Amino acid sequence: MKLNQIRDIIATADSGSLRAAARQLGVTQPAITRSIRELERELGVPLFERHQFGMQPTAMGQVMLKRARAVQEELRRATEEIGQLQGEMN
């Protein structure tokens, strides 16, 4: 599992579509599609139901999304904490 895959599933779930997620992240739609498909293959489960007008997380996708958000939040906190420590050292 890669950090960009975590970012991609969160953006897709939040925006409801691959196109909107790609626009939000400044990457191509095929890159987001490939990222999510690779993660689905790795996990062996579908994370999203693909509809004509967007993407909806499956039950397994909801579980992954919850954990992905927690990972993203922990990384944000780590970055913030490191920034604070750097400020104290200077």
PDB file of C-alpha atoms in Angstrom:
ATOM      1  CA  MET A   1       0.000   0.000   0.000  1.00  0.00           C
ATOM      2  CA  LYS A   2       1.319   3.426  -0.957  1.00  0.00           C
ATOM      3  CA  LEU A   3       0.595   6.830   0.509  1.00  0.00           C
ATOM      4  CA  ASN A   4      -0.662   8.108  -2.839  1.00  0.00           C
ATOM      5  CA  GLN A   5      -3.262   5.315  -2.851  1.00  0.00           C
ATOM      6  CA  ILE A   6      -4.499   6.468   0.533  1.00  0.00           C
ATOM      7  CA  ARG A   7      -4.685  10.039  -0.757  1.00  0.00           C
ATOM      8  CA  ASP A   8      -6.479   8.873  -3.907  1.00  0.00           C
ATOM      9  CA  ILE A   9      -9.227   6.864  -2.200  1.00  0.00           C
ATOM     10  CA  ILE A  10      -9.943   9.713   0.197  1.00  0.00           C
ATOM     11  CA  ALA A  11     -10.151  12.264  -2.624  1.00  0.00           C
ATOM     12  CA  THR A  12     -12.360   9.962  -4.712  1.00  0.00           C
ATOM     13  CA  ALA A  13     -14.734   9.267  -1.829  1.00  0.00           C
ATOM     14  CA  ASP A  14     -14.904  12.946  -0.854  1.00  0.00           C
ATOM     15  CA  SER A  15     -15.480  14.204  -4.385  1.00  0.00           C
ATOM     16  CA  GLY A  16     -17.642  11.308  -5.574  1.00  0.00           C
ATOM     17  CA  SER A  17     -15.855  10.899  -8.890  1.00  0.00           C
ATOM     18  CA  LEU A  18     -12.496  10.068 -10.395  1.00  0.00           C
ATOM     19  CA  ARG A  19     -12.515  13.195 -12.535  1.00  0.00           C
ATOM     20  CA  ALA A  20     -13.159  15.518  -9.588  1.00  0.00           C
ATOM     21  CA  ALA A  21     -10.565  13.705  -7.455  1.00  0.00           C
ATOM     22  CA  ALA A  22      -7.973  14.048 -10.210  1.00  0.00           C
ATOM     23  CA  ARG A  23      -8.734  17.743 -10.589  1.00  0.00           C
ATOM     24  CA  GLN A  24      -8.515  18.275  -6.826  1.00  0.00           C
ATOM     25  CA  LEU A  25      -5.156  16.496  -6.597  1.00  0.00           C
ATOM     26  CA  GLY A  26      -3.700  17.891  -9.814  1.00  0.00           C
ATOM     27  CA  VAL A  27      -3.122  14.495 -11.391  1.00  0.00           C
ATOM     28  CA  THR A  28      -4.654  12.696 -14.348  1.00  0.00           C
ATOM     29  CA  GLN A  29      -7.821  10.632 -14.093  1.00  0.00           C
ATOM     30  CA  PRO A  30      -6.046   7.509 -15.436  1.00  0.00           C
ATOM     31  CA  ALA A  31      -3.451   7.863 -12.652  1.00  0.00           C
ATOM     32  CA  ILE A  32      -6.196   7.858  -9.996  1.00  0.00           C
ATOM     33  CA  THR A  33      -7.951   4.927 -11.673  1.00  0.00           C
ATOM     34  CA  ARG A  34      -4.719   2.929 -11.816  1.00  0.00           C
ATOM     35  CA  SER A  35      -3.898   3.734  -8.183  1.00  0.00           C
ATOM     36  CA  ILE A  36      -7.294   2.574  -6.909  1.00  0.00           C
ATOM     37  CA  ARG A  37      -7.314  -0.556  -9.081  1.00  0.00           C
ATOM     38  CA  GLU A  38      -3.853  -1.534  -7.837  1.00  0.00           C
ATOM     39  CA  LEU A  39      -5.003  -1.166  -4.237  1.00  0.00           C
ATOM     40  CA  GLU A  40      -8.176  -3.147  -4.936  1.00  0.00           C
ATOM     41  CA  ARG A  41      -6.052  -5.888  -6.520  1.00  0.00           C
ATOM     42  CA  GLU A  42      -3.679  -5.884  -3.550  1.00  0.00           C
ATOM     43  CA  LEU A  43      -6.547  -6.150  -1.056  1.00  0.00           C
ATOM     44  CA  GLY A  44      -8.574  -8.526  -3.220  1.00  0.00           C
ATOM     45  CA  VAL A  45     -11.793  -6.548  -2.778  1.00  0.00           C
ATOM     46  CA  PRO A  46     -13.624  -3.740  -4.593  1.00  0.00           C
ATOM     47  CA  LEU A  47     -13.371  -0.455  -2.695  1.00  0.00           C
ATOM     48  CA  PHE A  48     -15.808   1.481  -4.893  1.00  0.00           C
ATOM     49  CA  GLU A  49     -18.953   0.807  -6.862  1.00  0.00           C
ATOM     50  CA  ARG A  50     -18.591   2.477 -10.196  1.00  0.00           C
ATOM     51  CA  HIS A  51     -21.702   4.195 -11.486  1.00  0.00           C
ATOM     52  CA  GLN A  52     -22.366   6.261 -14.574  1.00  0.00           C
ATOM     53  CA  PHE A  53     -22.339   9.448 -12.510  1.00  0.00           C
ATOM     54  CA  GLY A  54     -19.640   8.705  -9.960  1.00  0.00           C
ATOM     55  CA  MET A  55     -18.084   6.424  -7.412  1.00  0.00           C
ATOM     56  CA  GLN A  56     -19.545   5.162  -4.146  1.00  0.00           C
ATOM     57  CA  PRO A  57     -17.460   3.313  -1.523  1.00  0.00           C
ATOM     58  CA  THR A  58     -18.437  -0.317  -0.928  1.00  0.00           C
ATOM     59  CA  ALA A  59     -18.744  -1.631   2.640  1.00  0.00           C
ATOM     60  CA  MET A  60     -15.094  -2.714   2.429  1.00  0.00           C
ATOM     61  CA  GLY A  61     -14.244   0.654   0.933  1.00  0.00           C
ATOM     62  CA  GLN A  62     -15.831   2.366   3.934  1.00  0.00           C
ATOM     63  CA  VAL A  63     -13.613   0.348   6.274  1.00  0.00           C
ATOM     64  CA  MET A  64     -10.521   1.212   4.240  1.00  0.00           C
ATOM     65  CA  LEU A  65     -11.565   4.852   4.015  1.00  0.00           C
ATOM     66  CA  LYS A  66     -11.927   5.117   7.791  1.00  0.00           C
ATOM     67  CA  ARG A  67      -8.408   3.756   8.285  1.00  0.00           C
ATOM     68  CA  ALA A  68      -7.001   5.850   5.437  1.00  0.00           C
ATOM     69  CA  ARG A  69      -8.336   9.014   7.051  1.00  0.00           C
ATOM     70  CA  ALA A  70      -6.727   7.984  10.354  1.00  0.00           C
ATOM     71  CA  VAL A  71      -3.380   7.399   8.615  1.00  0.00           C
ATOM     72  CA  GLN A  72      -3.607  10.754   6.847  1.00  0.00           C
ATOM     73  CA  GLU A  73      -4.399  12.507  10.135  1.00  0.00           C
ATOM     74  CA  GLU A  74      -1.498  10.823  11.929  1.00  0.00           C
ATOM     75  CA  LEU A  75       0.889  11.890   9.159  1.00  0.00           C
ATOM     76  CA  ARG A  76      -0.405  15.452   9.416  1.00  0.00           C
ATOM     77  CA  ARG A  77       0.176  15.390  13.177  1.00  0.00           C
ATOM     78  CA  ALA A  78       3.692  13.993  12.760  1.00  0.00           C
ATOM     79  CA  THR A  79       4.552  16.743  10.287  1.00  0.00           C
ATOM     80  CA  GLU A  80       3.149  19.360  12.646  1.00  0.00           C
ATOM     81  CA  GLU A  81       5.055  17.934  15.598  1.00  0.00           C
ATOM     82  CA  ILE A  82       8.311  17.863  13.654  1.00  0.00           C
ATOM     83  CA  GLY A  83       7.749  21.482  12.642  1.00  0.00           C
ATOM     84  CA  GLN A  84       7.284  22.442  16.281  1.00  0.00           C
ATOM     85  CA  LEU A  85      10.448  20.616  17.324  1.00  0.00           C
ATOM     86  CA  GLN A  86      12.398  22.348  14.563  1.00  0.00           C
ATOM     87  CA  GLY A  87      11.143  25.703  15.841  1.00  0.00           C
ATOM     88  CA  GLU A  88      12.312  24.891  19.360  1.00  0.00           C
ATOM     89  CA  MET A  89      15.771  23.889  18.130  1.00  0.00           C
ATOM     90  CA  ASN A  90      16.342  27.092  16.147  1.00  0.00           C
TER      91      ASN A  90
END
